[in-house]
CSV table of C-alpha atoms and ligand atoms in Angstrom, one decimal:
chain,number,residue,atom,x,y,z
A,1,UNK,CA,-31.6,80.0,-84.7
A,2,UNK,CA,-34.4,82.0,-86.6
A,3,UNK,CA,-33.1,85.6,-87.0
A,4,UNK,CA,-35.7,88.0,-85.6
A,5,UNK,CA,-33.7,91.2,-85.2
A,6,UNK,CA,-30.6,92.5,-87.0
A,7,UNK,CA,-28.6,95.5,-85.9
A,8,UNK,CA,-25.4,97.0,-87.3
A,9,UNK,CA,-23.0,99.8,-87.4
A,10,UNK,CA,-22.3,102.0,-90.5
A,11,UNK,CA,-18.8,100.8,-90.5
A,12,UNK,CA,-20.3,97.4,-91.3
A,13,UNK,CA,-21.6,98.7,-94.8
A,14,UNK,CA,-18.7,100.7,-95.1
A,15,UNK,CA,-15.7,98.5,-94.4
A,16,UNK,CA,-16.7,94.8,-93.8
A,17,UNK,CA,-19.5,93.6,-95.6
A,18,UNK,CA,-19.6,93.5,-99.4
A,19,UNK,CA,-22.8,92.4,-100.4
A,20,UNK,CA,-26.2,93.0,-99.4
A,21,UNK,CA,-27.3,91.3,-96.4
A,22,UNK,CA,-30.7,89.5,-96.1
A,23,UNK,CA,-31.4,87.3,-93.2
A,24,UNK,CA,-34.3,88.4,-91.5
A,25,UNK,CA,-36.7,85.8,-90.7
A,26,UNK,CA,-34.3,83.0,-92.1
A,27,UNK,CA,-32.9,80.5,-89.6
A,28,UNK,CA,-29.3,79.6,-89.2
A,29,UNK,CA,-28.8,75.7,-89.9
A,30,UNK,CA,-25.1,75.6,-89.1
A,31,UNK,CA,-21.5,77.1,-89.0
A,32,UNK,CA,-18.5,75.6,-90.5
A,33,UNK,CA,-15.2,77.4,-90.6
A,34,UNK,CA,-12.3,77.1,-93.4
A,35,UNK,CA,-9.4,79.1,-92.0
A,36,UNK,CA,-10.3,82.3,-90.9
A,37,UNK,CA,-13.4,82.1,-92.8
A,38,UNK,CA,-16.6,81.2,-91.0
A,39,UNK,CA,-19.3,80.0,-93.1
A,40,UNK,CA,-22.9,80.5,-91.9
A,41,UNK,CA,-25.1,78.5,-93.7
A,42,UNK,CA,-29.1,79.3,-93.7
A,43,UNK,CA,-32.3,77.3,-94.4
A,44,UNK,CA,-32.8,78.8,-97.8
A,45,UNK,CA,-29.1,77.6,-98.8
A,46,UNK,CA,-27.6,81.4,-98.5
A,47,UNK,CA,-24.4,81.5,-96.7
A,48,UNK,CA,-23.0,84.5,-94.8
A,49,UNK,CA,-19.0,84.3,-95.1
A,50,UNK,CA,-17.3,86.0,-92.3
A,51,UNK,CA,-13.3,86.4,-93.0
A,52,UNK,CA,-12.2,87.4,-89.5
A,53,UNK,CA,-9.2,89.4,-90.3
A,54,UNK,CA,-6.5,90.0,-87.6
A,55,UNK,CA,-9.3,91.2,-84.8
A,56,UNK,CA,-12.5,90.0,-85.6
A,57,UNK,CA,-14.7,87.4,-83.2
A,58,UNK,CA,-18.1,86.2,-83.1
A,59,UNK,CA,-19.5,86.5,-79.6
A,60,UNK,CA,-22.4,84.0,-79.0
A,61,UNK,CA,-24.9,84.3,-76.1
A,62,UNK,CA,-28.4,84.7,-74.5
A,63,UNK,CA,-27.5,88.5,-74.4
A,64,UNK,CA,-24.5,90.0,-75.8
A,65,UNK,CA,-23.6,93.4,-74.5
A,66,UNK,CA,-22.4,95.3,-77.5
A,67,UNK,CA,-19.8,98.1,-77.8
A,68,UNK,CA,-19.1,100.3,-80.7
A,69,UNK,CA,-17.1,97.6,-82.0
A,70,UNK,CA,-19.9,95.4,-82.3
A,71,UNK,CA,-20.7,95.7,-86.1
A,72,UNK,CA,-23.5,93.2,-86.3
A,73,UNK,CA,-26.0,91.4,-84.0
A,74,UNK,CA,-28.2,88.9,-85.1
A,75,UNK,CA,-31.0,87.7,-82.8
A,76,UNK,CA,-33.2,84.8,-82.3
A,77,UNK,CA,-35.8,84.5,-79.4
A,78,UNK,CA,-33.3,83.1,-77.0
A,79,UNK,CA,-29.9,83.4,-78.9
A,80,UNK,CA,-27.7,86.1,-80.1
A,81,UNK,CA,-24.6,86.4,-81.9
A,82,UNK,CA,-22.7,89.3,-82.4
A,83,UNK,CA,-19.6,90.3,-84.4
A,84,UNK,CA,-17.0,92.2,-82.7
A,85,UNK,CA,-14.0,93.6,-84.8
A,86,UNK,CA,-11.9,96.7,-83.3
A,87,UNK,CA,-9.9,97.2,-86.5
A,88,UNK,CA,-12.2,96.4,-89.0
A,89,UNK,CA,-10.3,94.4,-90.8
A,90,UNK,CA,-12.8,91.7,-91.3
A,91,UNK,CA,-14.9,90.6,-94.4
A,92,UNK,CA,-18.3,89.4,-94.8
A,93,UNK,CA,-20.1,88.4,-97.9
A,94,UNK,CA,-23.5,87.1,-98.2
A,95,UNK,CA,-23.9,84.9,-100.9
A,96,UNK,CA,-26.0,82.2,-102.7
A,97,UNK,CA,-25.0,78.5,-102.3
A,98,UNK,CA,-23.1,78.8,-106.0
A,99,UNK,CA,-21.5,82.0,-104.8
A,100,UNK,CA,-20.3,80.9,-101.5
A,101,UNK,CA,-18.9,77.4,-102.9
A,102,UNK,CA,-17.0,79.3,-105.5
A,103,UNK,CA,-15.6,81.7,-102.7
A,104,UNK,CA,-14.5,79.1,-100.2
A,105,UNK,CA,-12.6,76.8,-103.2
A,106,UNK,CA,-9.9,79.8,-103.4
A,107,UNK,CA,-9.2,79.2,-99.9
A,108,UNK,CA,-6.4,76.4,-99.7
A,109,UNK,CA,-6.7,73.5,-96.8
A,110,UNK,CA,-6.9,74.7,-93.5
A,111,UNK,CA,-3.8,74.2,-91.4
A,112,UNK,CA,-5.8,71.9,-89.0
A,113,UNK,CA,-7.5,70.1,-91.8
A,114,UNK,CA,-6.9,66.2,-91.3
A,115,UNK,CA,-6.3,66.0,-95.0
A,116,UNK,CA,-3.4,68.9,-94.7
A,117,UNK,CA,-0.1,66.0,-95.0
A,118,UNK,CA,3.0,66.0,-96.4
A,119,UNK,CA,2.2,65.6,-100.0
A,120,UNK,CA,0.0,68.8,-99.6
A,121,UNK,CA,2.5,70.5,-97.9
A,122,UNK,CA,5.6,70.0,-100.3
A,123,UNK,CA,3.5,70.5,-103.3
A,124,UNK,CA,2.0,74.1,-102.2
A,125,UNK,CA,5.6,75.1,-101.4
A,126,UNK,CA,7.0,74.1,-104.6
A,127,UNK,CA,4.5,75.9,-106.3
A,128,UNK,CA,6.4,79.5,-106.3
A,129,UNK,CA,9.8,78.2,-106.1
A,130,UNK,CA,11.6,81.9,-106.1
A,131,UNK,CA,9.3,83.0,-103.1
A,132,UNK,CA,10.7,83.3,-99.7
A,133,UNK,CA,9.2,80.4,-97.5
A,134,UNK,CA,7.6,82.5,-95.1
A,135,UNK,CA,5.8,84.6,-97.7
A,136,UNK,CA,4.3,81.1,-99.1
A,137,UNK,CA,3.3,80.0,-95.5
A,138,UNK,CA,1.1,83.3,-95.3
A,139,UNK,CA,-0.5,82.9,-98.8
A,140,UNK,CA,-4.2,81.7,-97.8
A,141,UNK,CA,-5.0,80.0,-100.9
A,142,UNK,CA,-2.6,77.2,-99.8
A,143,UNK,CA,-2.4,77.5,-95.9
A,144,UNK,CA,-5.9,78.7,-94.8
A,145,UNK,CA,-6.0,79.8,-91.4
A,146,UNK,CA,-2.2,80.9,-91.3
A,147,UNK,CA,-1.0,84.1,-89.8
A,148,UNK,CA,2.1,86.4,-89.3
A,149,UNK,CA,2.9,84.5,-86.0
A,150,UNK,CA,2.1,81.0,-86.9
A,151,UNK,CA,4.2,81.5,-90.0
A,152,UNK,CA,7.4,82.8,-87.9
A,153,UNK,CA,7.0,80.2,-85.4
A,154,UNK,CA,6.7,77.4,-88.0
A,155,UNK,CA,9.9,78.7,-89.8
A,156,UNK,CA,11.9,78.7,-86.5
A,157,UNK,CA,10.7,75.1,-85.3
A,158,UNK,CA,11.5,74.0,-88.7
A,159,UNK,CA,14.9,75.4,-88.6
A,160,UNK,CA,14.9,77.3,-91.9
A,161,UNK,CA,15.3,81.2,-92.4
A,162,UNK,CA,11.7,82.8,-93.3
A,163,UNK,CA,13.6,84.4,-96.0
A,164,UNK,CA,14.8,81.1,-97.7
A,165,UNK,CA,13.6,80.7,-101.1
A,166,UNK,CA,11.2,77.5,-101.5
A,167,UNK,CA,13.2,76.3,-104.4
A,168,UNK,CA,16.2,76.1,-101.5
A,169,UNK,CA,14.3,73.8,-99.5
A,170,UNK,CA,15.8,70.1,-99.2
A,171,UNK,CA,13.6,67.0,-99.3
A,172,UNK,CA,14.0,66.2,-96.1
A,173,UNK,CA,13.1,69.5,-94.5
A,174,UNK,CA,9.2,69.2,-95.6
A,175,UNK,CA,8.9,66.9,-93.0
A,176,UNK,CA,10.6,69.0,-90.6
A,177,UNK,CA,8.3,71.9,-91.8
A,178,UNK,CA,4.8,69.6,-91.3
A,179,UNK,CA,6.0,68.9,-87.8
A,180,UNK,CA,6.4,72.4,-86.9
A,181,UNK,CA,3.2,73.3,-88.2
A,182,UNK,CA,1.9,70.3,-86.0
A,183,UNK,CA,3.7,71.8,-82.8
A,184,UNK,CA,2.9,75.3,-83.5
A,185,UNK,CA,-0.8,74.5,-84.0
A,186,UNK,CA,-1.0,72.1,-81.1
A,187,UNK,CA,-0.9,74.5,-78.2
A,188,UNK,CA,-2.4,77.6,-79.8
A,189,UNK,CA,-5.3,75.3,-80.7
A,190,UNK,CA,-5.6,74.2,-77.3
A,191,UNK,CA,-5.5,77.4,-75.6
A,192,UNK,CA,-7.7,79.3,-78.3
A,193,UNK,CA,-4.9,81.4,-79.4
A,194,UNK,CA,-5.5,81.5,-83.0
A,195,UNK,CA,-9.0,80.2,-83.5
A,196,UNK,CA,-12.5,81.7,-83.9
A,197,UNK,CA,-12.7,81.2,-80.2
A,198,UNK,CA,-9.5,83.2,-79.1
A,199,UNK,CA,-9.8,85.7,-81.9
A,200,UNK,CA,-6.2,86.4,-83.7
A,201,UNK,CA,-4.1,89.0,-82.4
A,202,UNK,CA,-0.7,90.2,-83.8
A,203,UNK,CA,-0.1,93.3,-85.4
A,204,UNK,CA,-1.0,95.4,-82.6
A,205,UNK,CA,1.6,93.6,-80.2
A,206,UNK,CA,-1.1,92.0,-78.4
A,207,UNK,CA,-0.6,88.6,-77.5
A,208,UNK,CA,-2.9,85.8,-77.2
A,209,UNK,CA,-2.9,83.2,-75.0
A,210,UNK,CA,-0.7,80.8,-76.8
A,211,UNK,CA,2.2,83.2,-76.3
A,212,UNK,CA,3.9,81.0,-73.6
A,213,UNK,CA,4.9,78.7,-76.4
A,214,UNK,CA,6.5,81.2,-78.7
A,215,UNK,CA,9.9,80.7,-79.6
A,216,UNK,CA,10.6,83.8,-81.8
A,217,UNK,CA,8.0,85.9,-82.4
A,218,UNK,CA,8.2,88.8,-80.0
A,219,UNK,CA,10.9,87.2,-78.3
A,220,UNK,CA,13.9,88.7,-77.5
A,221,UNK,CA,16.0,85.8,-77.1
A,222,UNK,CA,15.5,82.6,-79.1
A,223,UNK,CA,13.6,80.1,-76.7
A,224,UNK,CA,14.6,77.2,-78.5
A,225,UNK,CA,18.4,77.5,-78.1
A,226,UNK,CA,18.1,80.0,-75.0
A,227,UNK,CA,21.1,81.7,-76.2
A,228,UNK,CA,21.3,83.7,-79.3
A,229,UNK,CA,19.2,87.1,-80.1
A,230,UNK,CA,16.0,86.8,-82.0
A,231,UNK,CA,16.8,89.1,-85.4
A,232,UNK,CA,14.1,91.2,-86.4
A,233,UNK,CA,13.2,92.1,-89.9
A,234,UNK,CA,10.6,93.2,-92.6
A,235,UNK,CA,9.6,90.5,-95.2
A,236,UNK,CA,6.8,91.3,-97.4
A,237,UNK,CA,5.8,94.1,-95.4
A,238,UNK,CA,5.2,91.8,-92.3
A,239,UNK,CA,7.3,91.7,-89.0
A,240,UNK,CA,9.4,88.7,-89.4
A,241,UNK,CA,11.4,87.0,-86.6
A,242,UNK,CA,14.4,84.7,-86.5
A,243,UNK,CA,17.4,83.0,-84.7
A,244,UNK,CA,20.4,83.6,-86.8
A,245,UNK,CA,21.9,80.3,-84.7
A,246,UNK,CA,19.0,78.1,-85.0
A,247,UNK,CA,17.7,78.8,-88.5
A,248,UNK,CA,19.9,78.0,-91.7
B,301,ZN,ZN1,18.0,79.8,-81.4
């Protein structure tokens, strides 16, 4: 699509966009995704990187009904792309090819990447031995696309407390964590609960459509053992949920 019209809110430049935007008459060639970063690639080699934050969503359609939260609208003759972000936690950068490559290389593998395997997982978790498991699972430099509810759910399904230090994870538990990641992502990806299409909701307590699969996050009773009350703590400033019976 060739960008013919661009409109934005003052908030875009104040809070979201960190570089100068120059897209007029450029043609969008493709959109790629790495974790929560979308990469819009244009015909002159420039990139618009869009990190969705917690509430960012891109809408695509012939015509888009914009709201006060629609911070950027890109229009071509027959298609419109609009960035909607009620809480403005998203970030955007307009970069040259080399700047974009550098920025994207800082991000780790996407949890859903086919190359995300046991070896990568083990190596990443061993990198900071003193850190709590859940804190590392939230580190986008290793686990791109992870988020608070995903990290809580991974710990639960792996049977490990979120606070357990990485150096205390036993060899046989790495496989359990990998399996847990696949279990958590499977239904979430299928129902759009964590992806670009579905946006990502958690701190506000709004629940994505993947909610029926949650076992501890925002649950009163653990949905694995169906009897123990879920404990909530704050770990590295994030709401953290675990089952004292199922997680050791
Ligand atoms: Zn339980």
